[in-house]
PDB file of C-alpha atoms in Angstrom:
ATOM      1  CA  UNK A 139     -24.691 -11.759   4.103  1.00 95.00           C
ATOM      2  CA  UNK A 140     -24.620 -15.327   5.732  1.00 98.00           C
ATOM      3  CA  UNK A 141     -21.278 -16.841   5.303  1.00 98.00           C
ATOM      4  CA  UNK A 142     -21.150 -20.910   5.843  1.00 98.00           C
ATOM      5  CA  UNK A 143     -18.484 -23.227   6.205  1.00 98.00           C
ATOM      6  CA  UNK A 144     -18.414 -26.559   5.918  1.00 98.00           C
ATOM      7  CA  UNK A 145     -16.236 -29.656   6.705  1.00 97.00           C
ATOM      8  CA  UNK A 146     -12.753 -28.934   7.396  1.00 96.00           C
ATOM      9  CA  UNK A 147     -13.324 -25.746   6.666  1.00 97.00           C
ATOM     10  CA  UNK A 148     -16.200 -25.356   9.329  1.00 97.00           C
ATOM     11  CA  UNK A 149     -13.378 -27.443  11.825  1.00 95.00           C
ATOM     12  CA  UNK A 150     -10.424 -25.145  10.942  1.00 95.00           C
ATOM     13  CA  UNK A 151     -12.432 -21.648  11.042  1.00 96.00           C
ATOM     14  CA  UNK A 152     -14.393 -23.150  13.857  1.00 96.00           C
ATOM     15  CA  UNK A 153     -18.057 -21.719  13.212  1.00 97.00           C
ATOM     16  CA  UNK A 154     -20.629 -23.462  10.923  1.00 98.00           C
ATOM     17  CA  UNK A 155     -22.345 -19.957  10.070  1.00 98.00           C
ATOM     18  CA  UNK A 156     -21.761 -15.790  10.871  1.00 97.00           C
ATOM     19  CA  UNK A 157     -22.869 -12.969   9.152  1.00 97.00           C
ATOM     20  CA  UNK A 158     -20.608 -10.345   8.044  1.00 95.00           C
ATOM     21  CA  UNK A 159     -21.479  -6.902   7.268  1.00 93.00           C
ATOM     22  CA  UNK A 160     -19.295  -5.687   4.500  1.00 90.00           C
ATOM     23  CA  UNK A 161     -20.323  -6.355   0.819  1.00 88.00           C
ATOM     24  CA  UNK A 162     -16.856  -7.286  -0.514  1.00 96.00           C
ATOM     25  CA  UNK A 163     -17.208  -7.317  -4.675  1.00 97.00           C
ATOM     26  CA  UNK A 164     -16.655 -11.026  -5.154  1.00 98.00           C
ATOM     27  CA  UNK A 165     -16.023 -14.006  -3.735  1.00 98.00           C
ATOM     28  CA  UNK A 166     -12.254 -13.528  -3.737  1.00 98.00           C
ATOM     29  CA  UNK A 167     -12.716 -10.216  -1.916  1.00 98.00           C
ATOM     30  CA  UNK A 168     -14.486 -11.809   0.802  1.00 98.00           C
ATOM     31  CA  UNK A 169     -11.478 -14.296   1.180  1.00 98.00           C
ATOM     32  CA  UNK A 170      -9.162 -11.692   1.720  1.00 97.00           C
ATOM     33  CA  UNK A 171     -11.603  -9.719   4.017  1.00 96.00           C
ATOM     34  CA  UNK A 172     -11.788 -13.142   5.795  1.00 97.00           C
ATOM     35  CA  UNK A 173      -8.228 -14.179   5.477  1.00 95.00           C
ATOM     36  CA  UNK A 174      -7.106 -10.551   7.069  1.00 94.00           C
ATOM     37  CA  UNK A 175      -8.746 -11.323  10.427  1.00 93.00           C
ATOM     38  CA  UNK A 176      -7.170 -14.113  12.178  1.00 93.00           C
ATOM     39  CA  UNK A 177      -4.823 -17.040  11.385  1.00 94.00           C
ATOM     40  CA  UNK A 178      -7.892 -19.709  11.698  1.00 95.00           C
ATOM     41  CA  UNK A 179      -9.014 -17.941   8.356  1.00 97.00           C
ATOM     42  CA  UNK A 180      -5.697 -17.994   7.014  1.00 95.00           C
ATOM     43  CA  UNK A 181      -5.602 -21.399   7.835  1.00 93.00           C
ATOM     44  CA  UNK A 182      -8.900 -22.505   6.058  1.00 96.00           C
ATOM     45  CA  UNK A 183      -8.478 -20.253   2.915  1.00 97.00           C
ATOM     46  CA  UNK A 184      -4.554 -21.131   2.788  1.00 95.00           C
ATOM     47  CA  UNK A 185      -4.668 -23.260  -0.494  1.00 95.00           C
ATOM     48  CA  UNK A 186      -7.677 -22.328  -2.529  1.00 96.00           C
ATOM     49  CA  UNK A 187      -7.415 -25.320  -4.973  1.00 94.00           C
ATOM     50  CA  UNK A 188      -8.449 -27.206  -2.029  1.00 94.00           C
ATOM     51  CA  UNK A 189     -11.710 -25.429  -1.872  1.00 97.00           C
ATOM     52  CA  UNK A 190     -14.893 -24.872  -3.677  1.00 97.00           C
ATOM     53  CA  UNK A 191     -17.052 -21.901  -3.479  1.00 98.00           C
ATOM     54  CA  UNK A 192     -21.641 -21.929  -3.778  1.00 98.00           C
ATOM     55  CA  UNK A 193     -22.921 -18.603  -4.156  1.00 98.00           C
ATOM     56  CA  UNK A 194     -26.859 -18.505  -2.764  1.00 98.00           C
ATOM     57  CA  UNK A 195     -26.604 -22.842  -3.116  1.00 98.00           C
ATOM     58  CA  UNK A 196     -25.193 -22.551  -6.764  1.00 96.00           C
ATOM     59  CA  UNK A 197     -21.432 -23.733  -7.484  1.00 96.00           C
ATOM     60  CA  UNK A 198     -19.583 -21.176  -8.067  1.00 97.00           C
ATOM     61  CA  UNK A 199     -15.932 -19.781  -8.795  1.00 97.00           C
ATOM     62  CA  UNK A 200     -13.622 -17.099  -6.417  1.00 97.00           C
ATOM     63  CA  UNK A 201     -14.455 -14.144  -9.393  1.00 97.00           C
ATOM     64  CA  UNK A 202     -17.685 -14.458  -9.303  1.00 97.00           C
ATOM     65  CA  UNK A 203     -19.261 -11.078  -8.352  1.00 97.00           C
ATOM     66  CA  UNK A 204     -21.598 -10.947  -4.697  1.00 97.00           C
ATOM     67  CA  UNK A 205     -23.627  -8.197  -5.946  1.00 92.00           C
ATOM     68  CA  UNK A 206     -26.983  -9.228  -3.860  1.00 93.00           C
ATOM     69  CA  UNK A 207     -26.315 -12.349  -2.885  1.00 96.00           C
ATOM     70  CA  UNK A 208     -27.639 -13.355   0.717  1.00 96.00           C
ATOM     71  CA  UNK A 209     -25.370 -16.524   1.154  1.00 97.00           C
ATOM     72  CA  UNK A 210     -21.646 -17.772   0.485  1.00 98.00           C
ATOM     73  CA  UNK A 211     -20.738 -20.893   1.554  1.00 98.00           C
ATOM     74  CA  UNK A 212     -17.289 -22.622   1.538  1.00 98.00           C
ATOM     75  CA  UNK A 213     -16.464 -26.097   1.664  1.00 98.00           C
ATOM     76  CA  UNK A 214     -13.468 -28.757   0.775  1.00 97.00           C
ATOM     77  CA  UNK A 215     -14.430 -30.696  -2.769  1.00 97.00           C
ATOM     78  CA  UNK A 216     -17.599 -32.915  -2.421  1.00 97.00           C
ATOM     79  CA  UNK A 217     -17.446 -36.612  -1.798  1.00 96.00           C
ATOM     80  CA  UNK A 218     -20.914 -38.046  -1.790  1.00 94.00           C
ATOM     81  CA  UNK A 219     -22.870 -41.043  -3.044  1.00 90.00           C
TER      82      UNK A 219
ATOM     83  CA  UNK B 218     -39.334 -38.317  -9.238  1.00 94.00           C
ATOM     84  CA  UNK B 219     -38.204 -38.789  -5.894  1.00 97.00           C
ATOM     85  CA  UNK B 220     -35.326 -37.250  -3.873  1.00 98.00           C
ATOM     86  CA  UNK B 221     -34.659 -37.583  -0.143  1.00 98.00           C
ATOM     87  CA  UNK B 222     -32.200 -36.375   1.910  1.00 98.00           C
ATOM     88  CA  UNK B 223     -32.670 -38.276   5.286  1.00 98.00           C
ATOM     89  CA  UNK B 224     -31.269 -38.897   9.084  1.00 98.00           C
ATOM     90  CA  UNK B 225     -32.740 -42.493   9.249  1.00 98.00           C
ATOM     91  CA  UNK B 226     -32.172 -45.384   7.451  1.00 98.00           C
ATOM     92  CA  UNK B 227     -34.286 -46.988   4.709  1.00 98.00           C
ATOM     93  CA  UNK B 228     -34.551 -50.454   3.579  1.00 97.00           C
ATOM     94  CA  UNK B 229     -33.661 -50.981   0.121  1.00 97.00           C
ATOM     95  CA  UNK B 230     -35.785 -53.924  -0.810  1.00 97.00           C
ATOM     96  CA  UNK B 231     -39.063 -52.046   0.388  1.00 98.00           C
ATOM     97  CA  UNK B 232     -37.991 -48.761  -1.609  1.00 98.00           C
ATOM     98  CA  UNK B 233     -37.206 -50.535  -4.653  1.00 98.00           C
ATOM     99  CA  UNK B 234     -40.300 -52.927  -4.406  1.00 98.00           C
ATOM    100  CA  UNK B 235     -42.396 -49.511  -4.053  1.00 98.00           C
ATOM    101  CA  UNK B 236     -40.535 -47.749  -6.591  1.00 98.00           C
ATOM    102  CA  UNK B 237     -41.385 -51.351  -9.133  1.00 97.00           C
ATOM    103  CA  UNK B 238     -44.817 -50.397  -8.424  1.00 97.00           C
ATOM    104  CA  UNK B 239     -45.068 -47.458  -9.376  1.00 96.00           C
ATOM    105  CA  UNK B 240     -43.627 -47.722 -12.615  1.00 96.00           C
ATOM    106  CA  UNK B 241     -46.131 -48.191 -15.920  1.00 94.00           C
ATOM    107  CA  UNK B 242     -45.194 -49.237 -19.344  1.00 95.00           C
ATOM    108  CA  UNK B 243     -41.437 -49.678 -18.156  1.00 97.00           C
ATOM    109  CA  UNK B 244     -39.422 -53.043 -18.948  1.00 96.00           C
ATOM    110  CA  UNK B 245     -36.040 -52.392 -16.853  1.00 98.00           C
ATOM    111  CA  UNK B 246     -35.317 -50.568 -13.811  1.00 98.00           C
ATOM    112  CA  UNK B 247     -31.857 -50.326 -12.543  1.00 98.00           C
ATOM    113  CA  UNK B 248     -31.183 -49.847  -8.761  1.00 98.00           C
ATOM    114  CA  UNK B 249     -27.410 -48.680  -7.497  1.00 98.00           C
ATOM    115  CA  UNK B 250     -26.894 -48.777  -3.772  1.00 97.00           C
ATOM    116  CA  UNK B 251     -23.566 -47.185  -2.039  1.00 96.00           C
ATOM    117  CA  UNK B 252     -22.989 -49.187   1.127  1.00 94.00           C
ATOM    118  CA  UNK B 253     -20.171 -48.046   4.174  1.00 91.00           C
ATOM    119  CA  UNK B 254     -17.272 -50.422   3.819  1.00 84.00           C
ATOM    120  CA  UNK B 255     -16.155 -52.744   6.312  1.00 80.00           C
ATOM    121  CA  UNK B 256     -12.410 -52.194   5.484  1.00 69.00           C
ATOM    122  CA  UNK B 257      -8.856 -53.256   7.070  1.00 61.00           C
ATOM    123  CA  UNK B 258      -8.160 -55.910   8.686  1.00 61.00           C
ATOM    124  CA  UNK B 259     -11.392 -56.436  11.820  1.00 63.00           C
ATOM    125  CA  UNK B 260     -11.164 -52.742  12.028  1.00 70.00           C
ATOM    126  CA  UNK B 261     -14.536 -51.501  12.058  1.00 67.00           C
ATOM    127  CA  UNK B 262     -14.709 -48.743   9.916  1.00 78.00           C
ATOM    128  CA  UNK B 263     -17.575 -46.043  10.635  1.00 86.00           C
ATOM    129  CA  UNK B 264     -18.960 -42.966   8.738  1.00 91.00           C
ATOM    130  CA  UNK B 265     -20.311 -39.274   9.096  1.00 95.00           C
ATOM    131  CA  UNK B 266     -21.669 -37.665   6.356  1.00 97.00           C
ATOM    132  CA  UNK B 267     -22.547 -33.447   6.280  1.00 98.00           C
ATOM    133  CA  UNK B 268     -24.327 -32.257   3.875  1.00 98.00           C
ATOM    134  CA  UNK B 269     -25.781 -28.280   3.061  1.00 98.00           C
ATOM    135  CA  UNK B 270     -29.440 -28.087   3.160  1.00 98.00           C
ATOM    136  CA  UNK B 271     -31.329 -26.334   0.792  1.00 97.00           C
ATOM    137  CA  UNK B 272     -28.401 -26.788  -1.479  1.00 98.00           C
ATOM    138  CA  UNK B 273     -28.203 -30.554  -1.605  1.00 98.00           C
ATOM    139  CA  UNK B 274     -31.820 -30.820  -2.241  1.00 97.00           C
ATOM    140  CA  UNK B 275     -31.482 -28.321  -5.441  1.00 97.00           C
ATOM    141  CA  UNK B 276     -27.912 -30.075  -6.875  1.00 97.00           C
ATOM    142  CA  UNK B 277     -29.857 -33.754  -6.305  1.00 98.00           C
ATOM    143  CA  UNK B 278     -32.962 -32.118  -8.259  1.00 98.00           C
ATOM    144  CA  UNK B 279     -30.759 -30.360 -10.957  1.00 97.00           C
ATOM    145  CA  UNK B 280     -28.733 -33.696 -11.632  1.00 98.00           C
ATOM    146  CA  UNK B 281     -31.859 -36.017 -11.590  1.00 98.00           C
ATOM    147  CA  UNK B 282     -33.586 -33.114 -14.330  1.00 98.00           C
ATOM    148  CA  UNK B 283     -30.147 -33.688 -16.750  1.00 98.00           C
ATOM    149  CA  UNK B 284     -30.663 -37.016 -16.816  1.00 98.00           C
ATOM    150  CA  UNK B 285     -34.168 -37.012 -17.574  1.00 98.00           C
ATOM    151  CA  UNK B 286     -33.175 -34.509 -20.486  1.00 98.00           C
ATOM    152  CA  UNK B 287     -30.751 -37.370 -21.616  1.00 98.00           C
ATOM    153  CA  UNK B 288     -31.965 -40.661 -21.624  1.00 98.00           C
ATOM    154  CA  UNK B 289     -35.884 -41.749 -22.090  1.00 98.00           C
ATOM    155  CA  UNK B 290     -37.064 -42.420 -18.592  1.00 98.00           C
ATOM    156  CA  UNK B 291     -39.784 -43.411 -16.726  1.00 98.00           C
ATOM    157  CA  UNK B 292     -38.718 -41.878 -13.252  1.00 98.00           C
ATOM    158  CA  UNK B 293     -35.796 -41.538 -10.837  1.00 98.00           C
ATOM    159  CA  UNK B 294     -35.779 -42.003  -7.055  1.00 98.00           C
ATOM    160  CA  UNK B 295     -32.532 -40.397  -5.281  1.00 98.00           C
ATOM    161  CA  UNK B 296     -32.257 -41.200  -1.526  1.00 98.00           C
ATOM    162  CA  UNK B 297     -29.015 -40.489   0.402  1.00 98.00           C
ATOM    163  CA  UNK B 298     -28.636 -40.085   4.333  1.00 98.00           C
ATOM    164  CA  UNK B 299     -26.965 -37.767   6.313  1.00 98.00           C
ATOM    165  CA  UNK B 300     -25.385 -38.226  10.091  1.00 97.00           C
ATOM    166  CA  UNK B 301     -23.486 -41.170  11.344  1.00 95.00           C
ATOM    167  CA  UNK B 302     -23.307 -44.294   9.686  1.00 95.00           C
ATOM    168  CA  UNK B 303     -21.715 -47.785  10.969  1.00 91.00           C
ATOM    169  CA  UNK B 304     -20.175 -50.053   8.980  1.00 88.00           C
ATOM    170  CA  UNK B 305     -22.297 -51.950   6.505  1.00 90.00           C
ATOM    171  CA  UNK B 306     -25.037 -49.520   6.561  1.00 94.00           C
ATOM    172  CA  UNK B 307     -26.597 -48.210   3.049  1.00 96.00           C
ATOM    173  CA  UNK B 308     -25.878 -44.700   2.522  1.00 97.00           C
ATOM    174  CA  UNK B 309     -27.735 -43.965  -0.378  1.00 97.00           C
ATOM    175  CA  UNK B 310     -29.839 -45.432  -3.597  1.00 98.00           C
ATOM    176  CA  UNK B 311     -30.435 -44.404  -6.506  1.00 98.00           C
ATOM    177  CA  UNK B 312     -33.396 -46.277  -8.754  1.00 98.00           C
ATOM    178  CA  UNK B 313     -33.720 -45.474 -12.871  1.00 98.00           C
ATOM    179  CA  UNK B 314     -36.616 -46.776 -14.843  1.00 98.00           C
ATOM    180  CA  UNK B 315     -36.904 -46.834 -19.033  1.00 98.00           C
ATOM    181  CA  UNK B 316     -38.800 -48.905 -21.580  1.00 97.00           C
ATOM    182  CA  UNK B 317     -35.544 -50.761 -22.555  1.00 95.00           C
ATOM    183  CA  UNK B 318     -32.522 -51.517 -19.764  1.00 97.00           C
ATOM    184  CA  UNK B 319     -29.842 -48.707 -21.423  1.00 98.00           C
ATOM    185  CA  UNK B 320     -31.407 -45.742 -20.464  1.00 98.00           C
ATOM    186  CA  UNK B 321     -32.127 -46.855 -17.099  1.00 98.00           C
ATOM    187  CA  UNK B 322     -28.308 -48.373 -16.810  1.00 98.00           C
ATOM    188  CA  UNK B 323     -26.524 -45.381 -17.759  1.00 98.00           C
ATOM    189  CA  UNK B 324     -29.103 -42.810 -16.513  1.00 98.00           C
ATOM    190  CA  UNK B 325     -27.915 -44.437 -13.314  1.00 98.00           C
ATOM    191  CA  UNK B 326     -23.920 -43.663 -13.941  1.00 97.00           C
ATOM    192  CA  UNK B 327     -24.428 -40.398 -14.897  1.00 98.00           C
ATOM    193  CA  UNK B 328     -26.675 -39.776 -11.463  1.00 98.00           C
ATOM    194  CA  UNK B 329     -23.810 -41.610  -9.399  1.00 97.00           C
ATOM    195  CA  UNK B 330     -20.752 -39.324 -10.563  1.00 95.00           C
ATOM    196  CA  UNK B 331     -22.431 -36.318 -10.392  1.00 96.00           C
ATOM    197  CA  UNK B 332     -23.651 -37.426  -7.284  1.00 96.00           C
ATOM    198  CA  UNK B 333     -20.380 -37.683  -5.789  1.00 94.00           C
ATOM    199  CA  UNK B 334     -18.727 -34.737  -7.385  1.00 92.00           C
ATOM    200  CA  UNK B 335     -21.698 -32.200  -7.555  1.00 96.00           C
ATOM    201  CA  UNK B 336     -24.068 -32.794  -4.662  1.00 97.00           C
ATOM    202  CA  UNK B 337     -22.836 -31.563  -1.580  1.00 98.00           C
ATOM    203  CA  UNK B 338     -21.922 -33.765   0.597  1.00 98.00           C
ATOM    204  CA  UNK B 339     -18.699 -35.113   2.478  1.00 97.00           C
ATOM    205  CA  UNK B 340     -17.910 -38.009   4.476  1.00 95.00           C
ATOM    206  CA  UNK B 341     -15.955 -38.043   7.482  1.00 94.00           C
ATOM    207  CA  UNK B 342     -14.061 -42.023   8.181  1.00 89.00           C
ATOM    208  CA  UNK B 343     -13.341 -43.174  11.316  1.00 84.00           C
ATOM    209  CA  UNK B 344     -11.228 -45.994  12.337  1.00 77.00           C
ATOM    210  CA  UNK B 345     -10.311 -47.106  15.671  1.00 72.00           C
ATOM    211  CA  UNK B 346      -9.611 -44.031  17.194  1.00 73.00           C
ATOM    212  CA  UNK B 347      -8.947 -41.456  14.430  1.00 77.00           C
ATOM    213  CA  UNK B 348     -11.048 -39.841  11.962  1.00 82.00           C
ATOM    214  CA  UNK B 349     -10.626 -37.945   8.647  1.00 90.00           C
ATOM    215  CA  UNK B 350     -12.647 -36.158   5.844  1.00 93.00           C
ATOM    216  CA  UNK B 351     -12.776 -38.509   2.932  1.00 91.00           C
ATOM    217  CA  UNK B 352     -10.650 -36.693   0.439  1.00 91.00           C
ATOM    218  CA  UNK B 353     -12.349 -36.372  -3.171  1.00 91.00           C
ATOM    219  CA  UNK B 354     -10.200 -38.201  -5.932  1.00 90.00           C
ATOM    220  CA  UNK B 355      -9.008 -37.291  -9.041  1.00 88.00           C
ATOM    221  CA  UNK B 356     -10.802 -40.380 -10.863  1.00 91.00           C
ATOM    222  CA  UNK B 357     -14.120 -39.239 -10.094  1.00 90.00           C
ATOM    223  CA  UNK B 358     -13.827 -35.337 -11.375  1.00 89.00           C
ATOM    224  CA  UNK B 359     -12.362 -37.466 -14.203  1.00 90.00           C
ATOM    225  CA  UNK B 360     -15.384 -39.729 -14.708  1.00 90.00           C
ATOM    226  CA  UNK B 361     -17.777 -36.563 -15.224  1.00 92.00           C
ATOM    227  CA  UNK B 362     -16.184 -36.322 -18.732  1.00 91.00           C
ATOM    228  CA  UNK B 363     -17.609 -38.742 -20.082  1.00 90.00           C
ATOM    229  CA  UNK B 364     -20.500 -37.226 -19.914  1.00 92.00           C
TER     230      UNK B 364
END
């Protein structure tokens, strides 16, 4: 599964993109997976309010289930137009 | 309809002059343009905005398809760039069309503040020397209830 960050999220973890190879259960499973590794995850995933969550390029929320989905992406809240 | 995500600049009389053109049986079209501000004081104020491909392109299509399911339209054109922007450069347009002006004038709200809560993108300021994400605001989560 491709993980991708975005922002300051992409800034603090300091990758754009990796794969991982684990197929935590849901998206909040994969933050802790993440979160567990080093303190730049920590760091990004510290105040979840601050971030949204797109499952395969769909909006999602942190219990939403990963069964078969190929990308997860992470970002702070959106500020286009 | 017509959505671009885009690098390079586009020039908004030309688009909207096209997008006029195109347009049959329709009495008002509506055109909202979100420019980079020149802010504070003779600081020049310049912009970088990231955006998820594949993803944008789907949330621009899926907003541009609710308001077509809304309002009586004749088309929608959706362009917003991507990269770095100076000051006083046009960051994106958006263009309605209807039979009468209503439609076309709120099909064009609803586009804008789902546009900047829902499609993903994020701006990045810079000022002098320092630069900072944009942070989203309250107001405009806010504004998609009226909806």
């Amino acid at each position: 599964m491709d993980v991708l960050y975005f922002a300051w999220v992409r800034e603090r973890i300091g990758v754009p993109k990796e794969k991982i190879d684990t197929v935590p259960a849901t998206v909040m499973a994969l933050v802790d997976e993440l979160r567990s590794r080093e303190a730049r995850y920590e760091a990004a995933f510290a105040d979840l309010s601050a971030l949204r969550v797109a499952v395969d390029q769909e909006l999602s929320d942190f219990d939403a289930p990963l069964d078969g989905a190929r990308e997860v992406a992470f970002f702070p809240p959106m500020t286009g137009g | 309809m017509d959505i671009r995500v885009q690098e390079d600049p586009f020039d908004l009389g030309v688009e909207t002059s096209a997008f006029a053109a195109r347009q049959k049986g329709m009495g008002a079209i509506v055109t909202f343009t979100g420019v980079v501000r020149d802010l504070d004081e003779g600081v020049l104020h310049a912009m970088e905005i990231e955006h998820y491909p594949g993803m944008t392109e789907k949330a621009l299509q899926k907003i541009a398809e609710e308001a077509t399911s809304r309002w009586k339209l004749g088309d929608i054109m959706i362009i917003h760039r991507h990269g770095i922007l100076k000051a006083q450069e046009m960051i994106m347009m958006v263009a309605t069309s209807s039979r009468h002006r209503v439609d076309a004038f709120q099909a064009a709200e609803f586009l804008m503040d789902f546009l900047k809560s829902r499609a993903p993108f994020w701006k990045k300021e810079a000022s002098g020397t320092a630069a900072d994400w944009v942070a989203a605001r309250d107001e405009d989560e806010d504004a998609l209830k009226r909806w």
